Short mmCIF file of C-alpha atoms in Angstrom, two decimals:
data_model
loop_
_atom_site.label_atom_id
_atom_site.label_comp_id
_atom_site.label_asym_id
_atom_site.label_seq_id
_atom_site.Cartn_x
_atom_site.Cartn_y
_atom_site.Cartn_z
CA UNK A 1 3.99 3.13 9.13
CA UNK A 2 1.62 -0.28 8.19
CA UNK A 3 -1.18 1.03 5.90
CA UNK A 4 -2.36 -2.70 5.74
CA UNK A 5 -2.80 -4.69 9.23
CA UNK A 6 -3.22 -7.56 9.97
CA UNK A 7 -3.38 -8.26 13.67
CA UNK A 8 -3.94 -11.83 14.63
CA UNK A 9 -0.55 -13.31 13.07
CA UNK A 10 -2.38 -16.77 13.53
CA UNK A 11 -5.94 -18.40 13.85
CA UNK A 12 -7.34 -22.16 14.63
CA UNK A 13 -10.24 -23.12 13.55
CA UNK A 14 -12.04 -26.58 13.34
CA UNK A 15 -12.67 -28.23 10.38
CA UNK A 16 -16.41 -27.32 9.48
CA UNK A 17 -16.89 -24.03 11.49
CA UNK A 18 -16.30 -20.55 10.09
CA UNK A 19 -13.05 -18.94 9.57
CA UNK A 20 -12.84 -15.07 9.86
CA UNK A 21 -9.82 -13.44 8.74
CA UNK A 22 -9.34 -9.55 9.63
CA UNK A 23 -7.79 -6.73 8.51
CA UNK A 24 -7.56 -3.05 8.84
CA UNK A 25 -6.42 -0.04 6.66
CA UNK A 26 -5.05 3.46 7.15
CA UNK A 27 -5.18 5.06 3.84
CA UNK A 28 -8.27 6.25 2.88
CA UNK A 29 -7.35 6.25 -0.70
CA UNK A 30 -7.44 3.07 -1.40
CA UNK A 31 -10.19 1.46 -3.31
CA UNK A 32 -9.49 -2.29 -3.86
CA UNK A 33 -8.83 -4.59 -1.85
CA UNK A 34 -7.35 -8.12 -2.23
CA UNK A 35 -7.07 -11.39 -0.11
CA UNK A 36 -3.99 -13.71 -1.41
CA UNK A 37 -3.46 -17.37 0.17
CA UNK A 38 -0.04 -18.66 0.44
CA UNK A 39 1.18 -22.27 0.55
CA UNK A 40 4.69 -22.95 1.92
CA UNK A 41 7.36 -22.54 -0.87
CA UNK A 42 4.88 -21.30 -2.99
CA UNK A 43 3.87 -17.99 -4.35
CA UNK A 44 0.44 -16.10 -3.01
CA UNK A 45 -2.40 -16.88 -5.03
CA UNK A 46 -5.28 -14.60 -5.62
CA UNK A 47 -8.45 -15.79 -3.76
CA UNK A 48 -11.24 -12.47 -3.79
CA UNK A 49 -11.31 -8.82 -4.00
CA UNK A 50 -13.68 -6.18 -3.34
CA UNK A 51 -14.12 -2.85 -5.01
CA UNK A 52 -14.62 0.11 -2.61
CA UNK A 53 -18.24 0.39 -4.23
CA UNK A 54 -19.57 -2.96 -2.76
CA UNK A 55 -19.73 -4.07 0.94
CA UNK A 56 -19.82 -7.79 -0.17
CA UNK A 57 -18.58 -10.06 -2.53
CA UNK A 58 -19.04 -13.71 -2.60
CA UNK A 59 -17.05 -16.90 -4.52
CA UNK A 60 -18.11 -20.17 -3.23
CA UNK A 61 -17.04 -20.49 0.53
CA UNK A 62 -15.37 -17.23 0.52
CA UNK A 63 -16.89 -14.05 1.11
CA UNK A 64 -15.12 -10.70 1.45
CA UNK A 65 -16.77 -8.12 3.91
CA UNK A 66 -15.73 -4.30 3.25
CA UNK A 67 -16.81 -1.45 5.93
CA UNK A 68 -15.18 1.57 4.46
CA UNK A 69 -16.27 4.00 7.45
CA UNK A 70 -14.20 1.71 10.06
CA UNK A 71 -11.57 0.97 7.68
CA UNK A 72 -11.80 -2.85 7.98
CA UNK A 73 -12.14 -5.97 5.77
CA UNK A 74 -12.99 -9.16 7.05
CA UNK A 75 -12.52 -12.59 4.89
CA UNK A 76 -15.34 -15.42 5.95
CA UNK A 77 -14.87 -18.84 4.93
CA UNK A 78 -17.54 -21.16 5.59
CA UNK A 79 -17.31 -24.03 5.97
CA UNK A 80 -13.63 -24.37 6.66
CA UNK A 81 -11.77 -26.84 5.20
CA UNK A 82 -8.38 -28.32 5.98
CA UNK A 83 -7.13 -27.47 2.66
CA UNK A 84 -8.05 -23.94 3.70
CA UNK A 85 -4.95 -23.97 6.35
CA UNK A 86 -2.20 -21.11 4.85
CA UNK A 87 -1.27 -17.62 5.06
CA UNK A 88 -3.88 -15.08 3.85
CA UNK A 89 -2.69 -11.67 3.26
CA UNK A 90 -4.94 -8.84 2.72
CA UNK A 91 -3.72 -6.53 -0.03
CA UNK A 92 -4.77 -3.10 -0.81
CA UNK A 93 -4.37 -0.41 -3.37
CA UNK A 94 -5.36 3.02 -5.20
CA UNK A 95 -6.80 2.37 -8.93
CA UNK A 96 -4.27 4.58 -11.00
CA UNK A 97 -6.02 7.02 -13.16
CA UNK A 98 -5.01 5.06 -16.31
CA UNK A 99 -6.56 1.85 -14.45
CA UNK A 100 -4.95 -1.35 -14.15
CA UNK A 101 -2.72 -3.20 -12.28
CA UNK A 102 -0.46 -1.40 -9.54
CA UNK A 103 1.58 -2.16 -6.65
CA UNK A 104 -0.33 -3.72 -3.77
CA UNK A 105 0.31 -2.87 -0.19
CA UNK A 106 0.24 -6.16 1.86
CA UNK A 107 -0.32 -6.70 5.56
CA UNK A 108 1.49 -9.24 7.34
CA UNK A 109 -0.34 -12.21 7.05
CA UNK A 110 -2.51 -14.27 9.41
CA UNK A 111 -1.52 -18.34 9.19
CA UNK A 112 -4.94 -20.20 9.36
CA UNK A 113 -4.88 -23.55 10.81
CA UNK A 114 -7.68 -25.68 10.42
CA UNK A 115 -8.13 -28.40 13.12
CA UNK A 116 -9.78 -31.97 12.13
CA UNK B 1 -0.86 -23.29 -18.25
CA UNK B 2 0.14 -19.53 -17.72
CA UNK B 3 2.42 -18.83 -15.06
CA UNK B 4 5.42 -16.39 -13.44
CA UNK B 5 8.54 -18.25 -13.38
CA UNK B 6 11.29 -17.14 -11.58
CA UNK B 7 14.96 -18.87 -11.23
CA UNK B 8 16.75 -19.79 -9.23
CA UNK B 9 14.37 -21.05 -6.68
CA UNK B 10 17.07 -21.04 -4.06
CA UNK B 11 20.56 -19.03 -4.10
CA UNK B 12 22.71 -19.34 -1.11
CA UNK B 13 25.87 -16.73 -1.37
CA UNK B 14 28.63 -15.30 0.57
CA UNK B 15 28.05 -11.47 1.64
CA UNK B 16 29.42 -8.95 -0.78
CA UNK B 17 28.63 -11.29 -4.06
CA UNK B 18 26.49 -10.22 -6.39
CA UNK B 19 23.22 -11.57 -6.82
CA UNK B 20 20.83 -11.91 -10.11
CA UNK B 21 17.28 -13.08 -9.76
CA UNK B 22 15.43 -13.35 -12.91
CA UNK B 23 11.49 -13.35 -13.59
CA UNK B 24 9.52 -14.44 -16.85
CA UNK B 25 6.03 -12.92 -16.57
CA UNK B 26 3.04 -14.53 -17.94
CA UNK B 27 2.95 -13.58 -21.98
CA UNK B 28 1.02 -10.87 -22.68
CA UNK B 29 1.16 -9.10 -19.05
CA UNK B 30 2.48 -5.87 -19.10
CA UNK B 31 3.11 -4.82 -15.78
CA UNK B 32 5.80 -6.77 -13.62
CA UNK B 33 6.32 -6.82 -9.71
CA UNK B 34 8.94 -7.66 -7.28
CA UNK B 35 8.11 -8.03 -3.65
CA UNK B 36 10.34 -8.87 -0.35
CA UNK B 37 8.51 -11.22 2.04
CA UNK B 38 10.54 -11.54 5.49
CA UNK B 39 8.94 -12.29 8.82
CA UNK B 40 9.85 -8.61 10.42
CA UNK B 41 7.95 -6.73 7.27
CA UNK B 42 5.77 -9.27 5.81
CA UNK B 43 5.50 -8.73 1.82
CA UNK B 44 6.67 -5.65 0.70
CA UNK B 45 6.58 -4.05 -3.05
CA UNK B 46 10.20 -3.10 -4.07
CA UNK B 47 9.37 -1.89 -7.40
CA UNK B 48 7.34 -2.14 -10.65
CA UNK B 49 7.35 -2.02 -14.49
CA UNK B 50 4.78 -1.24 -16.79
CA UNK B 51 5.19 -1.87 -20.36
CA UNK B 52 9.11 -2.13 -19.58
CA UNK B 53 9.22 1.22 -18.16
CA UNK B 54 10.20 1.70 -14.37
CA UNK B 55 6.76 3.24 -12.64
CA UNK B 56 8.13 2.83 -8.62
CA UNK B 57 11.23 1.60 -7.37
CA UNK B 58 11.03 3.54 -4.18
CA UNK B 59 10.87 0.68 -1.91
CA UNK B 60 13.95 -0.78 -2.98
CA UNK B 61 17.61 0.15 -1.30
CA UNK B 62 18.90 2.21 -4.29
CA UNK B 63 22.56 1.78 -3.41
CA UNK B 64 22.93 -1.82 -4.04
CA UNK B 65 19.72 -2.94 -5.59
CA UNK B 66 18.88 -2.80 -9.31
CA UNK B 67 15.84 -3.92 -11.32
CA UNK B 68 15.30 -4.04 -15.20
CA UNK B 69 13.63 -5.39 -17.92
CA UNK B 70 15.65 -6.20 -20.66
CA UNK B 71 12.81 -7.07 -23.04
CA UNK B 72 8.75 -8.28 -22.46
CA UNK B 73 9.77 -11.90 -21.32
CA UNK B 74 12.26 -10.83 -19.06
CA UNK B 75 12.84 -9.04 -15.17
CA UNK B 76 15.84 -9.30 -13.34
CA UNK B 77 16.52 -8.03 -9.78
CA UNK B 78 19.89 -8.07 -8.77
CA UNK B 79 21.42 -7.23 -6.00
CA UNK B 80 25.44 -6.12 -5.31
CA UNK B 81 26.97 -6.31 -2.54
CA UNK B 82 25.07 -8.69 -1.02
CA UNK B 83 24.32 -8.60 2.87
CA UNK B 84 23.13 -10.69 5.04
CA UNK B 85 20.18 -8.49 5.74
CA UNK B 86 19.18 -9.04 1.97
CA UNK B 87 18.12 -12.72 3.16
CA UNK B 88 14.41 -13.36 2.25
CA UNK B 89 11.84 -14.43 -0.34
CA UNK B 90 11.71 -12.72 -3.39
CA UNK B 91 8.21 -13.21 -5.49
CA UNK B 92 7.94 -11.55 -8.85
CA UNK B 93 4.47 -10.74 -9.96
CA UNK B 94 2.82 -9.92 -13.34
CA UNK B 95 -0.26 -8.29 -14.32
CA UNK B 96 -2.14 -6.53 -17.04
CA UNK B 97 -4.33 -3.04 -17.44
CA UNK B 98 -6.82 -5.15 -19.68
CA UNK B 99 -9.12 -3.45 -16.38
CA UNK B 100 -8.47 -6.74 -13.88
CA UNK B 101 -6.13 -6.09 -11.11
CA UNK B 102 -5.28 -8.90 -9.48
CA UNK B 103 -1.21 -9.86 -9.86
CA UNK B 104 -0.06 -13.44 -10.32
CA UNK B 105 2.94 -14.54 -8.17
CA UNK B 106 5.79 -16.83 -9.22
CA UNK B 107 7.16 -19.31 -6.46
CA UNK B 108 9.86 -16.87 -5.53
CA UNK B 109 13.82 -17.04 -4.87
CA UNK B 110 14.82 -17.90 -1.61
CA UNK B 111 18.11 -16.04 -0.85
CA UNK B 112 20.21 -17.03 1.88
CA UNK B 113 23.27 -14.26 2.27
CA UNK B 114 25.82 -15.94 4.42
#
C-alpha cells in the first residue's frame, strides 16, 4: 500500500515554462514533506521541504505547495531549465516525538524532462 | 566536503553468495538509513539506526538481510544468501537530530545478482 503516490511517471516541459510535479499521500499523520532530485548514477539530493504548519515554501525557482485537506503537495519549478531534467521524489514522514531525522516514505518518482 | 560514502559502487555476484555493502555517514550525523531502489517499488526504507542502535528494520527481509553499525563511522548491510530479486540500487543516507530532518544520501551501490 503506497502511502506516498506520484501518479505521473514522467513529465515533459519546455525550457522556460513552469514544471508542476504532483504528489498525494494517504497517511494523515505525516507532518513533514520533502522533495528530492536524482540524477542517473547519483544518490537523491535534497531540494526543498515543507512542514504541515505551512502551505507554501519557496526557494528560488522552486516552490512547494501543501494542501492538507486534500493530502496533496506539488512542486513548482519556474522557469524550467535543462539542468532540471532529473527524477523527482516526493517524501514524507511523521516527526518523531524526540525530533530529528526519521525514515522517509518515498513516492516512486517522476522523471522530468526539460525540452529545449 | 561532507558526504556519505558508499562502497562498492557496483557489485555483480552469483546467486547464493554473501554480499556486504558499506557506508560511511557524514561525520557528526547520528542517524543512518538504508534504502533500496527498484523500478517496481521505488525507494524503500530497509532499516535505520540512531546512535548506532537499530530503530526500525521492518522493511528488511530478516531471513537474509542484516544491518549493523560496528562504530559511528561505519554501517554495513549484508545479504546472505543473495538472490536475483535482490538486484537493485542500495542507498545509505545519514542525518542528525539537531532539529533539521533532511537526510543526505550516498551515491548508492548497484547490486546485480545473477
